[in-house]
């Protein structure tokens, strides 16, 4: 599937920003499930609506962070009251390994045991994601919610899939019920939120029973109402969860098929509690991975430090569309 993504972030400041430094996580990586064909990051500043913004410029530097995510850095020394950062990406995505054919037999107790300290044993890189993080803490409340899915001796993948389905069924998707900084424990009590909240809740549940899971930021291709065109800027960024498993396999197709031992490998298995979709590598061909980390705080689309500015307004517009599809300006 060929997709084009535009992610625009605009800040309007009440007073002049004299100096600013920013970091952007807006370039998708190349993975077995997606290939980036083109990417451009445009940075514009201005002094309000009466003054045209500066000509778009690129970042000052690009690098990989500790998790292998692409990050772009830029510093601004021109006074401004408007900042607009626009990322444009063209990708080709591929269907993941079929969820229905993916198996993993390790029990969640045995998987949990792999992260415990053992003298002279090698440290597994995935173990870092079994610890609490600022947005996805380990807490008895999360363990209690997860417990019905994690019966003794149950395979970890089977339990995680059920947990995903329960979050999808038990929680309401309400855009105004939480904010970007709402703690996961509060969202758990509210039983409502958005994709970021559901991802943090599932992360906290998995970690609270001792498993390693990471936060995935990205995009999801949506479908406009029947008979209506896709509106520019009407989409949003998305978030889901990835669980590390040491024995992922593809089963042979057909009645009575058994797991194909030759395909056994370790890897990350993606689960999206917002939409109850999952898959080995990505939940679907209509998903685009942007970055991975311990939680949202590791990979926000844009972060920064400014001198000045005062109060500010934030506007984000995201468009995810198949290549060649006609688009209509949003309202």
XYZ file of N, CA and C in Angstrom, residues 28-301:
822
model
N 9.427 8.443 9.807
C 9.223 7.008 10.013
C 10.492 6.227 9.685
N 10.706 5.084 10.335
C 11.872 4.257 10.030
C 11.565 3.276 8.902
N 12.598 2.745 8.298
C 12.434 1.615 7.381
C 12.402 0.338 8.214
N 11.402 -0.492 7.998
C 11.248 -1.755 8.716
C 10.870 -2.830 7.702
N 10.806 -4.095 8.120
C 10.335 -5.129 7.185
C 8.922 -4.880 6.679
N 8.164 -4.018 7.376
C 6.760 -3.801 7.017
C 6.515 -2.462 6.343
N 7.512 -1.609 6.255
C 7.330 -0.317 5.595
C 8.658 0.190 5.052
N 8.585 0.867 3.908
C 9.756 1.463 3.272
C 9.467 2.938 3.030
N 10.332 3.802 3.532
C 10.165 5.243 3.339
C 10.742 5.621 1.982
N 9.907 6.124 1.088
C 10.357 6.508 -0.248
C 10.799 7.968 -0.299
N 10.216 8.786 0.552
C 10.603 10.203 0.593
C 10.182 10.781 1.935
N 10.970 11.743 2.417
C 10.624 12.421 3.672
C 11.202 13.825 3.639
N 10.409 14.780 4.126
C 10.851 16.171 4.180
C 10.296 16.818 5.438
N 11.138 17.562 6.134
C 10.715 18.306 7.317
C 10.894 19.788 7.041
N 9.802 20.555 7.143
C 9.819 21.988 6.869
C 9.567 22.761 8.163
N 10.373 23.782 8.406
C 10.272 24.589 9.615
C 10.078 26.042 9.206
N 8.998 26.661 9.686
C 8.690 28.050 9.356
C 8.441 28.829 10.645
N 8.869 30.075 10.672
C 8.566 30.968 11.787
C 8.020 32.276 11.238
N 7.292 33.008 12.071
C 6.731 34.281 11.652
C 6.376 35.131 12.857
N 5.951 36.368 12.570
C 5.559 37.310 13.621
C 4.080 37.625 13.499
N 3.238 36.604 13.571
C 1.803 36.808 13.514
C 1.277 36.742 12.103
N -0.043 36.894 11.969
C -0.697 36.758 10.676
C -0.325 37.870 9.711
N 0.060 39.043 10.253
C 0.333 40.168 9.362
C 1.692 40.053 8.675
N 2.541 39.180 9.161
C 3.874 39.025 8.580
C 4.012 37.639 7.972
N 4.357 37.536 6.697
C 4.526 36.212 6.087
C 5.596 35.419 6.824
N 5.393 34.115 7.002
C 6.414 33.300 7.666
C 7.674 33.205 6.823
N 8.753 32.826 7.454
C 10.012 32.649 6.742
C 9.894 31.520 5.735
N 10.798 31.503 4.777
C 10.832 30.394 3.828
C 11.122 29.101 4.583
N 10.449 28.008 4.213
C 10.663 26.745 4.921
C 12.130 26.338 4.915
N 12.604 25.888 6.063
C 13.977 25.407 6.200
C 13.959 24.012 6.792
N 15.058 23.311 6.650
C 15.159 21.974 7.208
C 15.780 21.997 8.591
N 15.901 20.835 9.230
C 16.504 20.764 10.559
C 18.005 21.017 10.513
N 18.571 21.354 11.672
C 20.013 21.589 11.766
C 20.799 20.286 11.785
N 20.215 19.244 12.371
C 20.922 17.965 12.478
C 19.917 16.839 12.650
N 20.279 15.655 12.188
C 19.449 14.463 12.339
C 20.313 13.335 12.898
N 19.719 12.508 13.748
C 20.467 11.406 14.344
C 19.491 10.331 14.795
N 20.031 9.229 15.305
C 19.231 8.157 15.878
C 19.347 8.213 17.396
N 18.234 7.993 18.096
C 18.300 7.952 19.549
C 18.665 6.546 20.013
N 18.641 6.313 21.315
C 19.088 5.044 21.871
C 18.220 3.874 21.417
N 16.977 4.146 21.007
C 16.083 3.087 20.555
C 16.057 2.940 19.036
N 16.896 3.707 18.348
C 16.957 3.616 16.900
C 15.957 4.488 16.175
N 15.305 5.407 16.880
C 14.343 6.311 16.256
C 15.054 7.483 15.587
N 14.488 7.945 14.476
C 15.010 9.136 13.807
C 14.555 10.382 14.568
N 15.480 11.259 14.862
C 15.131 12.513 15.514
C 15.841 13.661 14.797
N 15.146 14.776 14.690
C 15.687 15.959 14.021
C 15.766 17.096 15.032
N 16.878 17.804 15.020
C 17.095 18.911 15.947
C 17.173 20.223 15.172
N 16.549 21.263 15.728
C 16.723 22.586 15.129
C 16.660 23.655 16.217
N 17.457 24.694 16.025
C 17.505 25.830 16.942
C 17.065 27.083 16.194
N 16.337 27.960 16.885
C 15.810 29.180 16.278
C 16.293 30.383 17.075
N 16.990 31.305 16.406
C 17.426 32.535 17.071
C 16.766 33.767 16.468
N 15.788 33.551 15.589
C 15.025 34.663 15.015
C 13.763 34.862 15.865
N 13.497 36.073 16.362
C 12.282 36.298 17.148
C 11.040 35.884 16.357
N 10.100 35.232 17.034
C 8.900 34.775 16.342
C 7.744 34.598 17.322
N 6.547 34.713 16.794
C 5.335 34.415 17.562
C 4.566 33.260 16.934
N 5.087 32.730 15.852
C 4.462 31.600 15.162
C 5.544 30.594 14.786
N 5.276 29.330 15.054
C 6.158 28.246 14.624
C 5.304 27.181 13.955
N 5.684 26.825 12.737
C 4.977 25.758 12.020
C 6.002 24.719 11.566
N 5.783 23.476 11.964
C 6.649 22.359 11.585
C 5.801 21.361 10.814
N 6.202 21.091 9.577
C 5.433 20.198 8.710
C 6.310 19.050 8.242
N 5.874 17.846 8.515
C 6.576 16.640 8.056
C 5.760 16.002 6.944
N 6.420 15.709 5.837
C 5.772 15.046 4.705
C 6.528 13.747 4.423
N 5.799 12.644 4.398
C 6.414 11.333 4.186
C 5.626 10.548 3.154
N 6.352 9.832 2.315
C 5.748 8.902 1.356
C 6.302 7.523 1.675
N 5.410 6.557 1.869
C 5.828 5.228 2.274
C 5.111 4.153 1.477
N 5.717 2.999 1.478
C 5.057 1.793 0.988
C 4.980 0.826 2.161
N 3.771 0.405 2.507
C 3.593 -0.528 3.615
C 3.247 -1.911 3.080
N 3.541 -2.910 3.899
C 3.262 -4.299 3.532
C 2.475 -4.968 4.646
N 1.688 -5.949 4.273
C 0.878 -6.658 5.256
C 1.777 -7.424 6.221
N 1.439 -7.437 7.512
C 2.245 -8.179 8.480
C 1.969 -9.670 8.376
N 2.738 -10.438 9.132
C 2.433 -11.858 9.247
C 1.052 -11.996 9.867
N 0.233 -12.872 9.320
C -1.164 -12.985 9.728
C -1.280 -13.289 11.218
N -2.084 -12.486 11.932
C -2.264 -12.703 13.363
C -2.855 -14.077 13.642
N -3.775 -14.516 12.775
C -4.430 -15.807 12.993
C -3.457 -16.971 12.899
N -2.324 -16.772 12.208
C -1.350 -17.850 12.037
C -0.144 -17.705 12.953
N -0.095 -16.632 13.729
C 1.045 -16.404 14.609
C 0.817 -17.087 15.950
N 1.794 -17.852 16.392
C 1.683 -18.552 17.667
C 2.911 -18.290 18.529
N 2.717 -18.431 19.828
C 3.800 -18.357 20.811
C 3.332 -19.170 22.006
N 4.124 -20.130 22.411
C 3.693 -21.061 23.452
C 4.222 -20.722 24.838
N 5.207 -19.848 24.952
C 5.772 -19.567 26.260
C 4.711 -18.989 27.189
N 4.658 -19.486 28.422
C 3.693 -18.960 29.377
C 4.153 -17.596 29.877
N 3.212 -16.842 30.363
C 3.580 -15.508 30.828
C 4.481 -15.580 32.061
N 4.333 -16.634 32.892
C 5.214 -16.773 34.050
C 6.652 -17.060 33.614
N 6.818 -17.940 32.625
C 8.169 -18.241 32.143
C 8.788 -17.028 31.458
N 7.961 -16.287 30.733
C 8.465 -15.082 30.072
C 8.894 -14.053 31.111
N 8.091 -13.880 32.136
C 8.446 -12.953 33.220
C 9.765 -13.348 33.869
N 9.968 -14.651 34.025
C 11.190 -15.129 34.663
C 12.450 -14.798 33.894
N 12.336 -14.579 32.583
C 13.520 -14.267 31.786
C 14.095 -12.888 32.102
N 13.294 -12.019 32.726
C 13.762 -10.668 33.020
C 14.316 -10.534 34.433
N 14.227 -11.581 35.217
C 14.735 -11.523 36.580
C 16.249 -11.702 36.593
N 16.857 -11.065 37.568
C 18.317 -11.125 37.658
C 18.783 -12.542 37.955
N 19.770 -12.983 37.203
C 20.420 -14.262 37.447
C 21.925 -14.043 37.334
N 22.655 -14.481 38.331
C 24.098 -14.269 38.345
C 24.744 -14.836 37.094
N 25.581 -14.014 36.454
C 26.360 -14.378 35.271
C 25.497 -14.617 34.022
N 24.205 -14.357 34.125
C 23.342 -14.504 32.947
C 23.387 -13.222 32.121
N 23.284 -13.367 30.810
C 23.300 -12.203 29.920
C 22.048 -11.355 30.138
N 22.218 -10.054 30.037
C 21.096 -9.119 30.182
C 20.398 -8.978 28.841
N 19.094 -9.216 28.830
C 18.353 -9.113 27.577
C 17.919 -7.671 27.350
N 18.123 -7.172 26.138
C 17.806 -5.774 25.830
C 16.337 -5.452 26.064
N 15.449 -6.424 25.851
C 14.020 -6.167 26.030
C 13.655 -5.950 27.492
N 14.507 -6.402 28.416
C 14.183 -6.307 29.841
C 13.954 -4.867 30.282
N 14.595 -3.917 29.617
C 14.406 -2.506 29.972
C 12.937 -2.110 29.931
N 12.183 -2.723 29.033
C 10.785 -2.354 28.846
C 9.848 -3.076 29.811
N 10.409 -3.823 30.760
C 9.580 -4.439 31.801
C 9.495 -3.556 33.040
N 10.313 -2.504 33.084
C 10.315 -1.607 34.239
C 9.303 -0.477 34.053
N 8.957 0.155 35.159
C 8.049 1.296 35.111
C 8.699 2.455 34.372
N 7.872 3.279 33.752
C 8.321 4.513 33.113
C 7.369 5.626 33.546
N 7.708 6.888 33.307
C 6.884 7.984 33.824
C 5.407 7.899 33.448
N 5.085 7.477 32.224
C 3.688 7.445 31.780
C 3.049 6.057 31.897
N 3.849 5.038 32.181
C 3.320 3.672 32.287
C 3.917 3.001 33.520
N 3.416 3.347 34.708
C 3.984 2.823 35.950
C 3.519 1.396 36.240
N 4.264 0.725 37.093
C 3.822 -0.560 37.626
C 3.019 -0.273 38.894
N 1.805 -0.836 38.975
C 0.912 -0.510 40.090
C -0.036 -1.683 40.311
N -0.432 -1.881 41.565
C -1.341 -2.985 41.889
C -2.667 -2.874 41.137
N -3.116 -1.644 40.866
C -4.393 -1.469 40.165
C -4.317 -2.013 38.743
N -3.184 -1.827 38.083
C -3.024 -2.365 36.728
C -2.893 -3.885 36.763
N -2.167 -4.403 37.747
C -2.040 -5.856 37.876
C -3.401 -6.491 38.136
N -4.230 -5.823 38.949
C -5.559 -6.358 39.250
C -6.440 -6.375 38.010
N -6.345 -5.324 37.195
C -7.147 -5.306 35.969
C -6.674 -6.384 34.999
N -5.371 -6.601 34.916
C -4.826 -7.579 33.971
C -5.050 -9.014 34.416
N -5.165 -9.243 35.718
C -5.142 -10.598 36.268
C -6.152 -11.560 35.634
N -7.396 -11.175 35.336
C -8.322 -12.141 34.730
C -7.823 -12.726 33.411
N -6.981 -12.009 32.702
C -6.449 -12.511 31.429
C -5.226 -13.397 31.626
N -4.566 -13.262 32.766
C -3.304 -13.967 32.989
C -3.488 -15.101 33.994
N -4.231 -16.105 33.568
C -4.419 -17.296 34.397
C -3.113 -18.081 34.464
N -2.887 -18.839 35.531
C -1.648 -19.621 35.649
C -1.444 -20.545 34.452
N -0.234 -20.529 33.911
C 0.113 -21.420 32.817
C -0.383 -21.005 31.451
N -0.968 -19.823 31.335
C -1.508 -19.392 30.039
C -0.396 -18.810 29.173
N -0.396 -19.101 27.862
C 0.596 -18.487 26.970
C 0.509 -16.961 27.019
N 1.657 -16.314 27.026
C 1.701 -14.858 27.153
C 0.983 -14.162 26.004
N 1.157 -14.650 24.774
C 0.521 -14.010 23.630
C -0.991 -14.117 23.724
N -1.481 -15.274 24.104
C -2.922 -15.464 24.247
C -3.484 -14.530 25.314
N -2.776 -14.407 26.431
C -3.225 -13.526 27.507
C -3.205 -12.064 27.073
N -2.153 -11.660 26.348
C -2.047 -10.269 25.896
C -3.148 -9.930 24.900
N -3.479 -10.867 24.032
C -4.568 -10.626 23.085
C -5.890 -10.421 23.813
N -6.129 -11.231 24.838
C -7.375 -11.065 25.589
C -7.388 -9.738 26.332
N -6.245 -9.356 26.916
C -6.158 -8.067 27.599
C -6.461 -6.934 26.631
N -5.912 -6.993 25.438
C -6.183 -5.989 24.413
C -7.679 -5.903 24.128
N -8.330 -7.052 23.953
C -9.759 -7.083 23.646
C -10.585 -6.532 24.804
N -10.165 -6.798 26.026
C -10.902 -6.295 27.189
C -10.800 -4.778 27.293
N -9.611 -4.230 27.074
C -9.467 -2.773 27.104
C -10.337 -2.147 26.024
N -10.331 -2.746 24.850
C -11.157 -2.242 23.750
C -12.636 -2.239 24.134
N -13.077 -3.270 24.845
C -14.495 -3.393 25.201
C -14.869 -2.559 26.425
N -13.956 -2.426 27.380
C -14.285 -1.796 28.660
C -14.135 -0.281 28.669
N -13.367 0.263 27.737
C -13.067 1.690 27.761
C -13.750 2.414 26.609
N -14.217 3.641 26.892
C -14.852 4.473 25.875
C -13.803 5.387 25.237
N -13.884 5.511 23.919
C -12.995 6.446 23.216
C -13.664 7.815 23.230
N -13.115 8.745 24.019
C -13.665 10.093 24.153
C -12.520 11.097 24.094
N -12.534 11.931 23.071
C -11.403 12.829 22.831
C -11.251 13.908 23.892
N -12.329 14.289 24.570
C -12.245 15.369 25.550
C -12.127 14.869 26.986
N -12.066 13.564 27.174
C -12.073 13.029 28.541
C -10.708 13.079 29.208
N -9.642 13.149 28.415
C -8.288 13.197 28.967
C -7.461 14.222 28.199
N -6.277 14.520 28.745
C -5.318 15.399 28.090
C -4.025 14.640 27.872
N -3.088 15.266 27.173
C -1.845 14.577 26.836
C -1.073 14.159 28.080
N -1.252 14.888 29.196
C -0.504 14.576 30.414
C -1.339 13.807 31.440
N -2.523 13.334 31.077
C -3.348 12.571 32.017
C -2.636 11.283 32.431
N -2.460 11.030 33.735
C -1.796 9.798 34.173
C -2.592 8.560 33.770
N -1.884 7.484 33.491
C -2.542 6.243 33.086
C -3.475 5.731 34.176
N -3.112 5.916 35.441
C -3.957 5.448 36.538
C -5.287 6.192 36.557
N -5.264 7.477 36.237
C -6.505 8.254 36.166
C -7.364 7.782 35.003
N -6.753 7.514 33.852
C -7.510 7.006 32.702
C -8.099 5.635 33.005
N -7.374 4.819 33.767
C -7.899 3.510 34.163
C -9.157 3.668 34.996
N -9.154 4.622 35.917
C -10.318 4.861 36.763
C -11.479 5.449 35.965
N -11.173 6.319 34.998
C -12.214 6.940 34.178
C -12.866 5.948 33.228
N -12.092 4.921 32.835
C -12.540 3.966 31.810
C -12.841 4.679 30.488
N -12.062 5.716 30.201
C -12.222 6.438 28.942
C -10.906 7.116 28.605
N -10.802 7.566 27.349
C -9.593 8.239 26.908
C -9.428 8.130 25.412
N -8.191 8.296 24.952
C -7.866 8.196 23.530
C -6.775 7.140 23.368
N -6.290 6.986 22.143
C -5.351 5.896 21.861
C -4.115 5.940 22.751
N -3.608 7.140 23.033
C -2.436 7.259 23.895
C -2.728 6.702 25.283
N -3.912 7.001 25.820
C -4.291 6.490 27.134
C -4.409 4.973 27.120
N -5.060 4.430 26.091
C -5.242 2.983 26.022
C -3.897 2.272 25.903
N -2.974 2.866 25.139
C -1.643 2.269 25.014
C -0.912 2.297 26.353
N -0.983 3.413 27.070
C -0.315 3.498 28.372
C -0.937 2.539 29.380
N -2.251 2.398 29.353
C -2.914 1.460 30.268
C -2.469 0.032 29.979
N -2.427 -0.344 28.710
C -2.010 -1.707 28.379
C -0.541 -1.925 28.717
N 0.303 -0.933 28.453
C 1.708 -1.029 28.842
C 1.838 -1.252 30.342
N 1.125 -0.440 31.120
C 1.212 -0.540 32.574
C 0.705 -1.893 33.065
N -0.336 -2.418 32.439
C -0.856 -3.737 32.821
C 0.176 -4.826 32.541
N 0.754 -4.809 31.352
C 1.738 -5.830 30.987
C 2.967 -5.751 31.889
N 3.439 -4.555 32.152
C 4.614 -4.401 33.015
C 4.298 -4.767 34.461
N 3.069 -4.507 34.894
C 2.702 -4.804 36.276
C 2.598 -6.297 36.551
N 2.492 -7.110 35.495
C 2.563 -8.567 35.678
C 3.942 -9.091 35.296
N 4.879 -8.173 34.998
C 6.269 -8.554 34.804
C 6.738 -8.745 33.386
N 5.953 -8.324 32.386
C 6.337 -8.533 30.995
C 6.955 -7.267 30.400
N 7.660 -7.444 29.282
C 8.331 -6.329 28.608
C 7.493 -5.868 27.422
N 7.111 -4.602 27.435
C 6.302 -4.046 26.350
C 6.730 -2.609 26.108
N 6.644 -2.176 24.866
C 7.070 -0.824 24.520
C 5.934 -0.061 23.839
N 6.064 1.254 23.868
C 5.093 2.173 23.278
C 5.449 2.392 21.812
N 4.443 2.387 20.948
C 4.649 2.625 19.518
C 3.810 3.828 19.103
N 4.445 4.832 18.525
C 3.710 5.959 17.951
C 3.671 5.791 16.440
N 2.616 6.282 15.823
C 2.518 6.136 14.378
C 1.235 6.723 13.838
N 0.781 6.141 12.756
C -0.416 6.618 12.074
C -1.259 5.424 11.635
N -2.539 5.689 11.413
C -3.465 4.672 10.920
C -4.315 5.283 9.815
N -4.353 4.623 8.676
C -5.198 5.075 7.572
C -6.657 4.866 7.949
N -7.433 5.934 7.937
C -8.853 5.842 8.259
C -9.687 5.929 6.985
N -10.958 5.613 7.108
C -11.865 5.631 5.960
C -12.908 6.720 6.159
N -13.045 7.672 5.237
C -14.062 8.719 5.386
C -15.461 8.132 5.248
N -16.480 8.834 5.730
C -17.852 8.343 5.598
C -18.206 8.076 4.139
N -19.082 7.111 3.883
C -19.458 6.785 2.501
C -19.940 8.011 1.731
N -19.404 8.176 0.537
C -19.816 9.276 -0.322
C -19.155 10.597 -0.025
N -18.259 10.637 0.960
C -17.592 11.886 1.309
C -16.099 11.783 1.032
N -15.484 12.883 0.590
C -14.040 12.851 0.310
C -13.231 12.882 1.600
N -11.983 12.490 1.502
C -11.075 12.592 2.641
C -10.703 14.062 2.846
N -10.805 14.547 4.078
C -10.507 15.941 4.373
C -9.055 16.094 4.809
N -8.405 17.114 4.280
C -7.029 17.403 4.669
C -6.992 17.784 6.150
N -6.102 17.170 6.889
C -5.932 17.504 8.301
C -6.930 16.877 9.242
N -7.756 15.951 8.744
C -8.814 15.382 9.580
C -8.376 14.155 10.364
N -7.167 13.661 10.114
C -6.690 12.473 10.820
C -5.947 12.873 12.097
N -5.330 11.903 12.738
C -4.562 12.155 13.953
C -3.439 11.138 14.037
N -2.458 11.429 14.870
C -1.438 10.418 15.127
C -2.068 9.305 15.956
N -1.399 8.162 15.997
C -1.966 6.992 16.670
C -0.911 6.396 17.600
N -1.339 5.497 18.475
C -0.412 4.837 19.397
C -0.920 3.449 19.727
N 0.017 2.523 19.906
C -0.332 1.162 20.299
C 0.831 0.559 21.076
N 0.817 -0.751 21.270
C 1.759 -1.433 22.158
C 2.454 -2.556 21.412
N 3.684 -2.855 21.818
C 4.434 -3.962 21.236
C 4.990 -4.822 22.371
N 4.707 -6.118 22.335
C 5.115 -7.073 23.368
C 6.249 -7.939 22.847
N 7.325 -8.074 23.633
C 8.434 -8.922 23.205
C 8.157 -10.371 23.560
N 8.367 -11.265 22.575
C 8.174 -12.703 22.761
C 9.371 -13.437 22.168
N 9.842 -14.503 22.815
C 11.048 -15.191 22.345
C 10.798 -16.328 21.370
N 9.528 -16.698 21.148
C 9.263 -17.915 20.364
C 8.113 -17.738 19.377
N 8.118 -16.630 18.654
C 7.069 -16.394 17.664
C 7.224 -17.365 16.501
N 6.095 -17.911 16.057
C 6.096 -18.865 14.950
C 4.894 -18.606 14.060
N 4.996 -19.044 12.820
C 3.853 -19.072 11.915
C 3.398 -20.512 11.795
N 2.119 -20.758 12.062
C 1.591 -22.107 11.927
C 1.304 -22.396 10.464
N 1.373 -23.664 10.081
C 1.002 -24.065 8.732
C -0.496 -23.899 8.558
N -0.912 -23.581 7.345
C -2.330 -23.393 7.073
C -3.008 -24.738 6.856
N -4.300 -24.768 7.146
C -5.068 -25.982 6.917
C -5.547 -26.593 8.221
N -6.564 -27.478 8.150
C -7.114 -28.117 9.344
C -6.042 -28.913 10.087
N -6.017 -28.762 11.403
C -5.083 -29.530 12.219
C -3.639 -29.140 12.043
N -3.379 -27.981 11.465
C -1.997 -27.565 11.213
C -1.269 -27.333 12.528
N 0.008 -27.604 12.543
C 0.845 -27.395 13.714
C 1.845 -26.267 13.445
N 2.405 -25.762 14.516
C 3.368 -24.673 14.360
C 4.577 -25.145 13.573
N 5.016 -24.313 12.679
C 6.204 -24.597 11.880
C 7.437 -24.218 12.697
N 8.157 -25.219 13.173
C 9.286 -24.971 14.058
C 10.395 -24.175 13.376
N 10.491 -24.250 12.056
C 11.586 -23.580 11.359
C 11.456 -22.063 11.406
N 10.259 -21.549 11.669
C 10.060 -20.104 11.669
C 10.163 -19.503 13.068
N 10.480 -20.306 14.086
C 10.553 -19.792 15.449
C 11.624 -18.713 15.565
N 11.271 -17.600 16.174
C 12.222 -16.503 16.348
C 11.709 -15.583 17.444
N 12.593 -14.730 17.960
C 12.123 -13.741 18.917
C 11.750 -12.476 18.161
N 10.944 -11.646 18.782
C 10.534 -10.424 18.108
C 9.457 -9.690 18.873
N 9.047 -8.582 18.305
C 8.022 -7.734 18.904
C 6.693 -7.986 18.208
N 5.668 -8.168 19.020
C 4.325 -8.430 18.504
C 3.450 -7.239 18.869
N 2.827 -6.614 17.861
C 2.081 -5.374 18.060
C 0.617 -5.637 18.393
N 0.096 -4.858 19.351
C -1.301 -4.966 19.776
C -1.878 -3.562 19.916
N -3.014 -3.325 19.287
C -3.664 -2.014 19.298
C -4.964 -2.110 20.088
N -4.982 -1.722 21.368
C -6.206 -1.835 22.160
C -7.306 -0.873 21.728
N -6.965 0.197 21.037
C -7.991 1.128 20.569
C -8.900 0.473 19.542
N -8.321 -0.335 18.657
C -9.086 -0.955 17.576
C -9.155 -2.474 17.669
N -8.573 -3.059 18.725
C -8.563 -4.515 18.909
C -7.994 -5.215 17.678
N -6.836 -4.737 17.232
C -6.143 -5.343 16.096
C -4.708 -5.651 16.502
N -4.168 -6.732 15.965
C -2.821 -7.120 16.344
C -2.146 -7.837 15.190
N -0.819 -7.921 15.258
C -0.067 -8.600 14.216
C 1.407 -8.635 14.546
N 2.096 -9.554 13.930
C 3.538 -9.710 14.141
C 4.267 -8.676 13.295
N 4.803 -7.655 13.943
C 5.513 -6.586 13.250
C 4.713 -5.314 13.151
N 3.428 -5.421 12.905
C 2.520 -4.284 12.815
C 1.100 -4.838 12.819
N 0.116 -4.096 13.330
C -1.246 -4.622 13.343
C -1.878 -4.757 11.959
N -1.363 -4.048 10.960
C -1.972 -4.136 9.641
C -1.237 -3.305 8.612
N -1.571 -3.537 7.354
C -0.942 -2.811 6.257
C -1.296 -1.331 6.281
N -2.386 -0.979 6.949
C -2.822 0.410 7.026
C -2.214 1.161 8.211
N -1.264 0.539 8.888
C -0.546 1.176 9.995
C 0.832 1.639 9.529
N 1.288 2.766 10.090
C 2.641 3.269 9.847
C 3.309 3.497 11.194
N 4.439 2.851 11.411
C 5.202 3.041 12.643
C 6.065 4.291 12.519
N 6.036 5.123 13.562
C 6.834 6.347 13.576
C 8.025 6.223 14.530
N 7.785 5.771 15.754
C 8.870 5.652 16.734
C 8.439 4.720 17.854
N 9.417 4.197 18.598
C 9.133 3.327 19.740
C 9.931 3.799 20.948
N 9.363 3.590 22.137
C 10.033 3.985 23.365
C 9.353 3.368 24.562
N 9.734 3.831 25.751
C 9.122 3.300 26.967
C 7.683 3.786 27.113
N 7.427 5.024 26.699
C 6.079 5.581 26.689
C 6.109 6.843 25.829
N 4.998 7.577 25.835
C 4.895 8.766 24.984
C 6.011 9.768 25.247
N 6.433 9.886 26.505
C 7.438 10.894 26.854
C 8.755 10.690 26.125
N 9.047 9.471 25.690
C 10.289 9.216 24.952
C 10.216 9.687 23.510
N 9.015 9.707 22.924
C 8.909 9.945 21.480
C 7.774 10.898 21.106
N 7.628 12.054 21.765
C 6.602 12.998 21.329
C 6.937 13.504 19.932
N 5.949 13.803 19.107
C 6.255 14.301 17.760
C 7.165 15.524 17.774
